Coordinates of C-alpha atoms and ligand atoms in Angstrom, one line a residue:
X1 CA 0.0 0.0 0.0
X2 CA 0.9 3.4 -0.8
X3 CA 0.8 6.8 1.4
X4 CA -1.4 8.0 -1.5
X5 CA -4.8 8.0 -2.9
X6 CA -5.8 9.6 -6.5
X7 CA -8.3 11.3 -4.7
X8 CA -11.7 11.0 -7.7
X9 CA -14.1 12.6 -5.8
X10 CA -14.1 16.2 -5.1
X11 CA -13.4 17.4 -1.8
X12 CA -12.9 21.1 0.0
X13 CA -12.2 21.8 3.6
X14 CA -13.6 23.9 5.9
X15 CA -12.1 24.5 9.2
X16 CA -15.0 26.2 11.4
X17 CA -18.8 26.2 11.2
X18 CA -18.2 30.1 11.0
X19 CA -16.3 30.1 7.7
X20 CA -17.8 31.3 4.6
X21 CA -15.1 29.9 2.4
X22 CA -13.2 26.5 2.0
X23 CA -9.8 25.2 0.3
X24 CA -9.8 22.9 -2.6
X25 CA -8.5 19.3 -2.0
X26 CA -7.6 18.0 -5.2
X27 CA -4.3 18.0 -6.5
X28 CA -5.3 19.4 -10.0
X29 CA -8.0 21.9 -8.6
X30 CA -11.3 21.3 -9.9
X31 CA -13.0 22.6 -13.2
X32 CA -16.2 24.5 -13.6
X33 CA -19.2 23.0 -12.7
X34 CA -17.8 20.9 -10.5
X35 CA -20.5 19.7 -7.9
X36 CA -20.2 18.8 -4.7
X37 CA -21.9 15.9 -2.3
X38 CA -23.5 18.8 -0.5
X39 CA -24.8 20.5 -3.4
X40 CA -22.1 23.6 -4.2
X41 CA -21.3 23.9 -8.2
X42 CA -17.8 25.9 -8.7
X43 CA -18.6 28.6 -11.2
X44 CA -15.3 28.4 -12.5
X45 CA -11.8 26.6 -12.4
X46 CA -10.3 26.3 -8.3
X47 CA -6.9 25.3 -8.1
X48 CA -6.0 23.1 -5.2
X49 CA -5.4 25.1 -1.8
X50 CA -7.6 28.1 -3.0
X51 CA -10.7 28.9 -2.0
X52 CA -14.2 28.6 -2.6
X53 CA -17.1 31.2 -1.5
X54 CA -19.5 28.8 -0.1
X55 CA -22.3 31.7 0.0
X56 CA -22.4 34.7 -2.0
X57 CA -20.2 37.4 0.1
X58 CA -21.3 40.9 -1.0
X59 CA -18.6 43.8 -1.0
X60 CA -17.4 45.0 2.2
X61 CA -18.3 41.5 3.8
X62 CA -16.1 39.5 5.9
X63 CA -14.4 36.3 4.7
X64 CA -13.8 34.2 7.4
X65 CA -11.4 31.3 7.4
X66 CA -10.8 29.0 11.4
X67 CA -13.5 31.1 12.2
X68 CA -11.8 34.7 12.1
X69 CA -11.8 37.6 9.9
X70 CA -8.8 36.8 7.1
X71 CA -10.2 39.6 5.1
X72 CA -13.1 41.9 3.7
X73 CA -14.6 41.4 0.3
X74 CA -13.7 44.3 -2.5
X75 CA -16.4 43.0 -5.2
X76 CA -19.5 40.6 -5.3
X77 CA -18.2 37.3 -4.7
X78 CA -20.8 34.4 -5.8
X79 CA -21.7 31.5 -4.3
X80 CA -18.8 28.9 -5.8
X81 CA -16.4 30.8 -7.2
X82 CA -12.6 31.5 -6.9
X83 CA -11.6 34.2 -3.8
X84 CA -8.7 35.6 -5.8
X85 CA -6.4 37.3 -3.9
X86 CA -6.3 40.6 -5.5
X87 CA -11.1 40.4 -4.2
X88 CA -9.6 40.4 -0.4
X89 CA -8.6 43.6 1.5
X90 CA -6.7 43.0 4.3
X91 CA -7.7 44.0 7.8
X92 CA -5.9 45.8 10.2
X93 CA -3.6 44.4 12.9
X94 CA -5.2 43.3 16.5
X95 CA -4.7 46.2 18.7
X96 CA -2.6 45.6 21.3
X97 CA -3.4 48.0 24.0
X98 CA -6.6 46.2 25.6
X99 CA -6.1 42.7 24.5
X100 CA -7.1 39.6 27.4
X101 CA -4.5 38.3 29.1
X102 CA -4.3 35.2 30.9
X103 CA -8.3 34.6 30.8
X104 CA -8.0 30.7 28.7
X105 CA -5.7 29.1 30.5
X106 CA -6.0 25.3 30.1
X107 CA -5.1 22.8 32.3
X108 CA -2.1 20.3 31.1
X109 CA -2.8 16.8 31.7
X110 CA 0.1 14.3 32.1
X111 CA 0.7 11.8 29.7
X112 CA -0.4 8.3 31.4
X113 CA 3.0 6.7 30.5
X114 CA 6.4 8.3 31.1
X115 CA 8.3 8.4 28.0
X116 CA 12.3 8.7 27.4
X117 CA 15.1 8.6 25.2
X118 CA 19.0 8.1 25.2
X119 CA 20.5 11.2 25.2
X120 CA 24.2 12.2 26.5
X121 CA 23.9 13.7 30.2
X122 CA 26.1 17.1 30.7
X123 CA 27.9 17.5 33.8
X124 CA 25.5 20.8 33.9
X125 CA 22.1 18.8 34.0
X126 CA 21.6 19.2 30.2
X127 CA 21.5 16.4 28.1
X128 CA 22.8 16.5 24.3
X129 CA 21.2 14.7 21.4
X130 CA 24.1 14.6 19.2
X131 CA 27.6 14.2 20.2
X132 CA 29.4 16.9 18.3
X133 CA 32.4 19.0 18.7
X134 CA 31.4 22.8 18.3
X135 CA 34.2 25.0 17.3
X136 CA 33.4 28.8 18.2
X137 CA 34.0 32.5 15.8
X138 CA 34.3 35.9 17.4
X139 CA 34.7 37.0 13.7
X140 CA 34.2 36.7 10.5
X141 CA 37.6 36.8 9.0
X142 CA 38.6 33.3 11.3
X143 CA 36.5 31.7 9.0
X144 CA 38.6 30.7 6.1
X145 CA 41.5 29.4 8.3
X146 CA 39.3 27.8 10.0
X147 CA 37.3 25.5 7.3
X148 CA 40.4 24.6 5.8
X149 CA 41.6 23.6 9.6
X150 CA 37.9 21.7 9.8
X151 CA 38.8 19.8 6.9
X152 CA 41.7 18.2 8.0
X153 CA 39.8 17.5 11.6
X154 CA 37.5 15.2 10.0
X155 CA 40.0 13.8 7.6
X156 CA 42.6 12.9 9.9
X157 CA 41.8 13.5 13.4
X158 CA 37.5 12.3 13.2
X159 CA 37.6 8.6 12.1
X160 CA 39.9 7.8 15.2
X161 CA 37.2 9.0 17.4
X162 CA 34.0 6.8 16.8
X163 CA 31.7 8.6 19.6
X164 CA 31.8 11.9 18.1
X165 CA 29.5 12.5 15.6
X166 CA 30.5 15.6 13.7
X167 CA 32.7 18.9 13.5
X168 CA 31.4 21.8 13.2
X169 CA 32.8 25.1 12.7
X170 CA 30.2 28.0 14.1
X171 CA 31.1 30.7 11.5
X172 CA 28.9 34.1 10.8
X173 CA 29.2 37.4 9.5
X174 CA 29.7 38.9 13.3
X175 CA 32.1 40.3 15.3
X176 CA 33.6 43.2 13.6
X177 CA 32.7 46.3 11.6
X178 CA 29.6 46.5 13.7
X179 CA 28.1 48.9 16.3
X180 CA 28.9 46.4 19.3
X181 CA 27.7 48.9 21.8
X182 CA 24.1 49.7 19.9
X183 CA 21.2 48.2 22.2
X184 CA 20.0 45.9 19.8
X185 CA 23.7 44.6 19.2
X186 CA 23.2 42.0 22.4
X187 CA 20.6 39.8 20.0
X188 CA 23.9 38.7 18.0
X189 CA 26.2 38.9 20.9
X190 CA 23.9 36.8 22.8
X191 CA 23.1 34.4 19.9
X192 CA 26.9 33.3 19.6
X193 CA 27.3 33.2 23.3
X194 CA 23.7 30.7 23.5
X195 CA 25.3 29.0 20.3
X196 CA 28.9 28.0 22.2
X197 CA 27.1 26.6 25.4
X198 CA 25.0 24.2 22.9
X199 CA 24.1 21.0 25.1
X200 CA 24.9 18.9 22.1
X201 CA 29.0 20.3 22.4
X202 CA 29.2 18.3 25.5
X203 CA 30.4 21.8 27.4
X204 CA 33.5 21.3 25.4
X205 CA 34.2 24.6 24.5
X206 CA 36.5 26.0 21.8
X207 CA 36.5 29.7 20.3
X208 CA 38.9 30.9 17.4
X209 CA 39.4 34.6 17.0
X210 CA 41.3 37.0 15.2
X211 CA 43.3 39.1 17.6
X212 CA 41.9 42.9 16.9
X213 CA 37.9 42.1 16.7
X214 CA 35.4 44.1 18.6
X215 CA 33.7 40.9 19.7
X216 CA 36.7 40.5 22.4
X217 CA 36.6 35.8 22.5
X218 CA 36.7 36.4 26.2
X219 CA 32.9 37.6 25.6
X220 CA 32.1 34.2 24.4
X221 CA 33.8 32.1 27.2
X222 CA 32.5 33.3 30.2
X223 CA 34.7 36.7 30.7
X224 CA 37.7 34.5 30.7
X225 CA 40.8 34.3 28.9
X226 CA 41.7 30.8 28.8
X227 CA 43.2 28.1 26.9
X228 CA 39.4 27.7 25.4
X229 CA 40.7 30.4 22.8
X230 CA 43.2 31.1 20.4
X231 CA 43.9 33.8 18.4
X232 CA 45.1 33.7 14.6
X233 CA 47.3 36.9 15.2
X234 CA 49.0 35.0 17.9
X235 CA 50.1 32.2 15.5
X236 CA 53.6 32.6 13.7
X237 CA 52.2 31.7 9.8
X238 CA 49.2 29.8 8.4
X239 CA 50.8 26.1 9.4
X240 CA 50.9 26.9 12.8
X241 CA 47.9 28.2 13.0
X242 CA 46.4 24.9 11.7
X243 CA 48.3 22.7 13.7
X244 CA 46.9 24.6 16.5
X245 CA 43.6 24.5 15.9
X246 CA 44.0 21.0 15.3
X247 CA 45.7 20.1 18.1
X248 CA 43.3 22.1 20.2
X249 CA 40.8 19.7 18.4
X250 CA 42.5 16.6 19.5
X251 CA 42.2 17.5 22.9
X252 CA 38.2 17.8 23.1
X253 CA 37.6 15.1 20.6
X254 CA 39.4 12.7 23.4
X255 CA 36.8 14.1 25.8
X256 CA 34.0 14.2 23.6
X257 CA 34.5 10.4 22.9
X258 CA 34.0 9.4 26.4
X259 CA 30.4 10.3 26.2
X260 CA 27.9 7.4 26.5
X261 CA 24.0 7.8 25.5
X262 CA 21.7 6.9 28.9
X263 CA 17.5 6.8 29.5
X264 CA 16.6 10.4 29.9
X265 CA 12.9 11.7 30.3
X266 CA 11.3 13.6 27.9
X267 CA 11.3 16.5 29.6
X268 CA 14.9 16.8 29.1
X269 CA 14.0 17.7 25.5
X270 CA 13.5 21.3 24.2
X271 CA 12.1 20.8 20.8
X272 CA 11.3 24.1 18.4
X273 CA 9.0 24.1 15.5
X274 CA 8.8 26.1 12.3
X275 CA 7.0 26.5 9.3
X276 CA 8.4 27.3 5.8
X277 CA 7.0 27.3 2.4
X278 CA 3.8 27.3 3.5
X279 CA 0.6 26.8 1.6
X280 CA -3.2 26.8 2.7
X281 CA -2.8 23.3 3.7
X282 CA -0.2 24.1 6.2
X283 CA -2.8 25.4 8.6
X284 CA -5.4 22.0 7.9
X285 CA -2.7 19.2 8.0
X286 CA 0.6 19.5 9.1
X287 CA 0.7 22.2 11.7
X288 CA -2.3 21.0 13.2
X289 CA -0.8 17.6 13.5
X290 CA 2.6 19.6 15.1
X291 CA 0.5 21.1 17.2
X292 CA -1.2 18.0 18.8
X293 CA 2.6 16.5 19.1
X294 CA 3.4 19.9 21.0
X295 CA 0.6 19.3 23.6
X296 CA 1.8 15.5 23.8
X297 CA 5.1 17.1 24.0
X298 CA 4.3 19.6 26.8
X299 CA 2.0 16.9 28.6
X300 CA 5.5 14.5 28.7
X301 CA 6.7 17.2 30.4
X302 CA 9.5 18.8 27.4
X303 CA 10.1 22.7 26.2
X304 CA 8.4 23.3 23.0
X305 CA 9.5 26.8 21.7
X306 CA 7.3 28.4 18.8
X307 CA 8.3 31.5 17.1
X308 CA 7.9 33.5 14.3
X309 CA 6.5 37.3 15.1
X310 CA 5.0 38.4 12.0
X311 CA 3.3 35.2 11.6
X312 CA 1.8 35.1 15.1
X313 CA 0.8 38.9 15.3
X314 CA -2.1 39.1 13.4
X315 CA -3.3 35.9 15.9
X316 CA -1.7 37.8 19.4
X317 CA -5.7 38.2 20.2
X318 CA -5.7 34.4 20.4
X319 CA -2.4 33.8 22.6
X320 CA -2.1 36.2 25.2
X321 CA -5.3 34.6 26.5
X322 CA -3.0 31.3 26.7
X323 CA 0.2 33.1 28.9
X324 CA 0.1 31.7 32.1
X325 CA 0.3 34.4 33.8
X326 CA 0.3 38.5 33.7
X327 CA 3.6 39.2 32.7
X328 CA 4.1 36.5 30.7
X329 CA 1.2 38.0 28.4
X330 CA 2.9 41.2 28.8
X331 CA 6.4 39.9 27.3
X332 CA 4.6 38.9 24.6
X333 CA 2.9 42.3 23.5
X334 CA 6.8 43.9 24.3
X335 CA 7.7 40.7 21.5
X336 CA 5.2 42.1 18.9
X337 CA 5.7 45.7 20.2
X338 CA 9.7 45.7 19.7
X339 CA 9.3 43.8 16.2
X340 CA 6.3 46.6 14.8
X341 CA 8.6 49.3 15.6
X342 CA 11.5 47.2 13.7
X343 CA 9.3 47.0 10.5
X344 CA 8.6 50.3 10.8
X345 CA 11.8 51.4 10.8
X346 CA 12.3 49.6 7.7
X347 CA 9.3 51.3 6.5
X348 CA 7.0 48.1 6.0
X349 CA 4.7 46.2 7.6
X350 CA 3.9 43.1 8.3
X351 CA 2.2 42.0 4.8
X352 CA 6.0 41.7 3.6
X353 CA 5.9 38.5 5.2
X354 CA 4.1 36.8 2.7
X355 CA 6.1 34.9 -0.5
X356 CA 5.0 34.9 -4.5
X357 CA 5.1 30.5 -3.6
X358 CA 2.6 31.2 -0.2
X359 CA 0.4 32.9 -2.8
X360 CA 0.4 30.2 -5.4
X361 CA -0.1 28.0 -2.4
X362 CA -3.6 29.7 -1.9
X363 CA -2.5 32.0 1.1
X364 CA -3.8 35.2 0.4
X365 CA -2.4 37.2 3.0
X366 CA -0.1 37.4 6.5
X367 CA -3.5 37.1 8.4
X368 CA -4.4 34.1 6.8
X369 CA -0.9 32.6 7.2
X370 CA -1.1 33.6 10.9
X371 CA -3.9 31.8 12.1
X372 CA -2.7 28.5 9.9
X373 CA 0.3 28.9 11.7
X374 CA -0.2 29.8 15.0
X375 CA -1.9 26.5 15.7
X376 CA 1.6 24.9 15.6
X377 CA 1.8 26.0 19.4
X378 CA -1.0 23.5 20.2
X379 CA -3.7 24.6 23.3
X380 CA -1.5 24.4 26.3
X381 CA -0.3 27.6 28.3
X382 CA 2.4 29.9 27.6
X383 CA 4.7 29.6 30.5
X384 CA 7.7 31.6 29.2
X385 CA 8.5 34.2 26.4
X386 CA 12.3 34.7 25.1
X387 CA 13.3 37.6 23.6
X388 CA 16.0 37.1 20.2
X389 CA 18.4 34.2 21.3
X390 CA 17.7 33.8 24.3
X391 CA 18.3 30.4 26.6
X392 CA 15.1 28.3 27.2
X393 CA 14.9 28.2 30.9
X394 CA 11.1 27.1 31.9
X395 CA 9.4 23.7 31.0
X396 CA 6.4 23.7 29.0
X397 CA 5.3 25.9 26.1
X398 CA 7.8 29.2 25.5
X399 CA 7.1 31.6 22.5
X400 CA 10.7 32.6 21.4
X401 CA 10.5 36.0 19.5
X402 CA 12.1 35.5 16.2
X403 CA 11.8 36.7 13.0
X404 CA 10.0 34.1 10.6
X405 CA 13.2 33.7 8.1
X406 CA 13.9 30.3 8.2
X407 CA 17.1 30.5 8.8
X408 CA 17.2 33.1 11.2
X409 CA 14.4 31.6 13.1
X410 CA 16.6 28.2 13.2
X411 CA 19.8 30.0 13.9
X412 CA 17.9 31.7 17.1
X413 CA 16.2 28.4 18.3
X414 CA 18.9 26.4 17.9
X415 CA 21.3 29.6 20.3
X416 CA 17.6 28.9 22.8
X417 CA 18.8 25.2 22.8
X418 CA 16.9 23.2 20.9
X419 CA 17.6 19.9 20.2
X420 CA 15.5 19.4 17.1
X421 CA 12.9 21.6 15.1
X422 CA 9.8 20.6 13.6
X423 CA 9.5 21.7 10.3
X424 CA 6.3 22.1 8.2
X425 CA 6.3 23.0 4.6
X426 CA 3.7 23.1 1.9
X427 CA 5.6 24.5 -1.0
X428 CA 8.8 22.3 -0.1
X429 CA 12.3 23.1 1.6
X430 CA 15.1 21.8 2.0
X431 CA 17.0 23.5 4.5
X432 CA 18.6 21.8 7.5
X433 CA 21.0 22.9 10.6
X434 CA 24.3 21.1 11.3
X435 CA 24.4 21.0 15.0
X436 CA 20.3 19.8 15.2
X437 CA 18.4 18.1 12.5
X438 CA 15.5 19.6 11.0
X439 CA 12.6 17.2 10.6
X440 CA 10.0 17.8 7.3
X441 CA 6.5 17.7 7.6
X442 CA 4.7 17.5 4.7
X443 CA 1.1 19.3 4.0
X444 CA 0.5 18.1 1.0
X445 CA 0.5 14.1 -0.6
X446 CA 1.8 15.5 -3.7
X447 CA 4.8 16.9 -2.3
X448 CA 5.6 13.6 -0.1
X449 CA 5.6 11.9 -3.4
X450 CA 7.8 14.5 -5.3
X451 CA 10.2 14.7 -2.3
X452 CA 10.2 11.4 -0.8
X453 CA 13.7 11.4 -0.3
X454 CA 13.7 14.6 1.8
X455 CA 9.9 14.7 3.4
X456 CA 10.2 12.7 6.8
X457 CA 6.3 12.6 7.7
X458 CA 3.5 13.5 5.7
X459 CA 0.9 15.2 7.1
X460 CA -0.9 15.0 3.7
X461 CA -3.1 12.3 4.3
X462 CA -4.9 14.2 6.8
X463 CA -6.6 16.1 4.0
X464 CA -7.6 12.9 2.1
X465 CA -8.9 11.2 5.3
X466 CA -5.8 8.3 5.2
X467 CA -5.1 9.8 9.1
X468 CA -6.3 11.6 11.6
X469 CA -4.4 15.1 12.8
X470 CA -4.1 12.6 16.5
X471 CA -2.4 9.7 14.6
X472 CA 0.6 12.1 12.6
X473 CA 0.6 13.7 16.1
X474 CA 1.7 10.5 17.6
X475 CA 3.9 9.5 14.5
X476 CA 5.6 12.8 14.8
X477 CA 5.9 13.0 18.6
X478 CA 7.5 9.2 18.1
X479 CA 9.7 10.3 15.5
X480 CA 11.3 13.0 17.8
X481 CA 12.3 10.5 20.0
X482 CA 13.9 8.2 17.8
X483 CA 16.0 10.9 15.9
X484 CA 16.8 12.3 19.9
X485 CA 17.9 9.0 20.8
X486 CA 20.0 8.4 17.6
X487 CA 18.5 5.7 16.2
X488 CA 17.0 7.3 13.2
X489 CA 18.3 10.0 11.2
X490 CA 16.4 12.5 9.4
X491 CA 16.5 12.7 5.7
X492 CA 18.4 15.9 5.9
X493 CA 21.0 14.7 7.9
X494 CA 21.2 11.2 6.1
X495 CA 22.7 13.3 3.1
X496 CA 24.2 15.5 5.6
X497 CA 22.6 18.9 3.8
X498 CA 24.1 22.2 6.2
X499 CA 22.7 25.4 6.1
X500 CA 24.9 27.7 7.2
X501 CA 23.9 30.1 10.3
X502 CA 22.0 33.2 9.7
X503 CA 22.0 35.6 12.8
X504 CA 20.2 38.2 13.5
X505 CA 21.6 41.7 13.9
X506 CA 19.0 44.6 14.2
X507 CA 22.2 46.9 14.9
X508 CA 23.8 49.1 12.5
X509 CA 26.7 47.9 10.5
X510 CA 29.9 50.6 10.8
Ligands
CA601 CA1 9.7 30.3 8.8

């Protein structure tokens, strides 16, 4: 049996008894005059993930997609037709001065059996997933030396050491030729700092610099100057510098090598999620499935960390009911606060979130792409928001503010310490991080089929009625803790595809 079904008969879904429109199933989209079992005739082509008017909408009318307001309508829209983008005006954002706070705060219920995985302990509590060596930048102009240093690590020096499972040189664009003492500079600052103390480095620590950087290596390590750091304009010539680094290397690859996988609980785990690429499906299938494995998640005790400001903002009205308490609610308003007044210094809003392939994908605007993606963060409270690469300190659900750049957003999870991120996509991506794997989740059946070799669950079947958003739940929460314990790999990290890390710096450039 396959994942798939040609599915014959036509289907649309409709998320809310509220909505007055619903997305087409069908891979193809469906031609005029389509009926449907409940008696709607499309009045001309759909394609798949688009929507349908289910009832005439007159102009000015709301369209309403999981039950909320994704739009008003410019023209007469009749009964079966195609809501084009260009018929939807976009509404403005939730206001944020008199929004509830803390008033749906659910209860989270244990999970009846205790689940765990094999993870390396750290002699600071924190347990590692991977067994890595992390090698550390204070600039950017280490970085040549030190890939070509990195090279000869895992030629020479990495077969000899069987525990350790990678190298990996944390290079950026940092460090130098930047305002380092402009407020906004401590997101980077902070994100390299997070990034060194990864639990998956063991505590092994290791920082090349240059020698004349503003980002003084000290910074990185604590405040002290120590043999965790060496500095190229210390080294007499290029070969010395190498054998250096190397021999630094040597050193923590012996330690790293001692490290043995033991039973660890769940709640160990600090798992972030994501979505990329994202098409109308995304908020029927896949994150609604991620979303259940976040409450089973949460319930098992773990961190999940969701993210993503501008997709989240035009749905704030719908989560700072869910913080815990006061100020957690209020940390999240300074979260959206801090990134409107960033757009706006760019002079743009939020509407330049959406991409040309979201559009195709039938997402007509940010506020429809919000509340699809919002639901990634399941129904339990907020306990905890972090601002820009920040350390995940609480158990439970944490929103860390991050832009919605894939790359960014991973690069400031992954400084927050997570140990894996769940990654939905509709229109298809590839990406993956080197120091924690990046697991796909599909929305679509098509796209499982086109990218078998690089889609780990499909969340597809969902849509044609082959699972239920519970079951890929459970097949994604169960996945997790496979890849956590080592015993499967993700597709991404099977053909060991490396993106490289994207920080973020809101801080002038000098
Ligand atoms: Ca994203």
């Amino acid at each position: 049996m396959t994942n798939t079904v040609e599915v014959e008969i036509p289907l649309f879904i409709k998320i809310n008894s509220a909505d007055n429109t619903a997305i087409i199933v069908n891979t193809s989209g469906l031609k005029e005059g389509t009926e449907f079992s409940c008696g709607l005739t499309l009045t001309e082509f759909v394609p798949q993930g688009h929507k349908v008017a289910l009832v005439d909408i007159h102009p000015n009318e709301e369209i309403v997609r999981y039950g909320e307001v994704i739009g008003y309508a410019r023209d007469f829209i009749r009964k079966g037709s195609w809501i084009r983008e260009s018929l939807i005006v976009m509404p403005t954002s939730p206001e944020m001065d008199s929004l509830p706070i803390a008033t749906k705060v659910s209860k989270v219920t244990p999970l009846e059996d205790e689940y765990t995985f094999l993870g390396y302990r750290n002699a600071d509590g924190s347990v590692g997933t991977k067994n890595i060596l992390g090698i550390t930048t204070s600039v950017q102009c280490v970085t040549g030396v030190l890939e070509f240093a990195v090279k000869k690590i895992k030629q020479e020096l990495l077969p000899a050491f069987s525990n350790v499972d990678d190298v990996v040189a944390l290079t950026h664009s940092y460090g130098c030729g930047v305002a380092i003492d402009a407020p906004d500079a401590v997101i980077p600052i902070r994100t390299i700092q997070n990034l060194a103390k990864h639990p998956n480095f063991g505590g092994e620590v290791m920082i090349i610099g240059l020698g004349c950087e503003k980002l003084v290596p000290s910074r990185l390590n604590d405040g002290k100057e120590d043999d965790n750091i060496l500095s190229l304009q210390d080294e007499d010539g290029f070969i010395k510098m190498i054998e250096s680094i190397v021999a630094m290397a040597e050193e923590r690859l012996q330690k790293l090598n001692e490290r043995k996988r033991e039973v660890c609980s769940v709640s160990d785990l600090v798992i972030g999620v994501q979505c990329g690429g994202s098409d109308a499906f995304s908020g029927v299938t896949a994150n609604p499935a991620v979303g259940y494995a976040t409450d089973l998640l949460v319930r098992a005790g773990a961190t999940v960390l969701f993210s993503e400001v501008t997709e989240v903002r035009d749905g704030i009205h719908m989560l700072t009911p869910r913080a815990e308490t006061q100020e957690v609610g209020e940390a999240l308003i300074r979260e959206m606060k801090w990134y409107d007044d960033y757009l706006n210094k760019g002079r743009v809003d939020r509407s330049a979130n959406t991409t040309p392939g979201n559009k195709s994908g039938g997402l007509a605007n940010i506020v429809e792409k919000s509340l699809g993606s919002i639901v990634k963060s399941g129904t339990t409270p907020i306990v905890d928001v972090l601002a820009p690469g920040e350390k995940a300190c609480k158990k439970g659900l944490v929103f860390a503010a991050t832009p919605a750049s894939d790359f960014v957003c991973g690069t400031l999870q992954l400084a927050s310490g997570i140990h894996l991120q769940v990654f939905t996509t509709g229109r298809g991506t590839p990406y993956n991080l080197s120091v924690a794997p990046v697991m796909k989740v599909s929305t679509r059946n098509s796209l499982q089929e086109q990218w078998h070799d690089l889609i780990d669950v499909n969340a597809g079947k969902i849509a044609t009625g082959e699972a239920t958003i519970e079951e890929v739940g459970w097949e994604i929460f169960n996945e997790i803790l496979e890849i956590a314990s080592g015993t499967k790999e993700t597709w991404a990290d099977k053909w060991g595809i490396q993106n490289d890390l994207a920080l973020f710096n809101p801080a002038p450039i000098t």
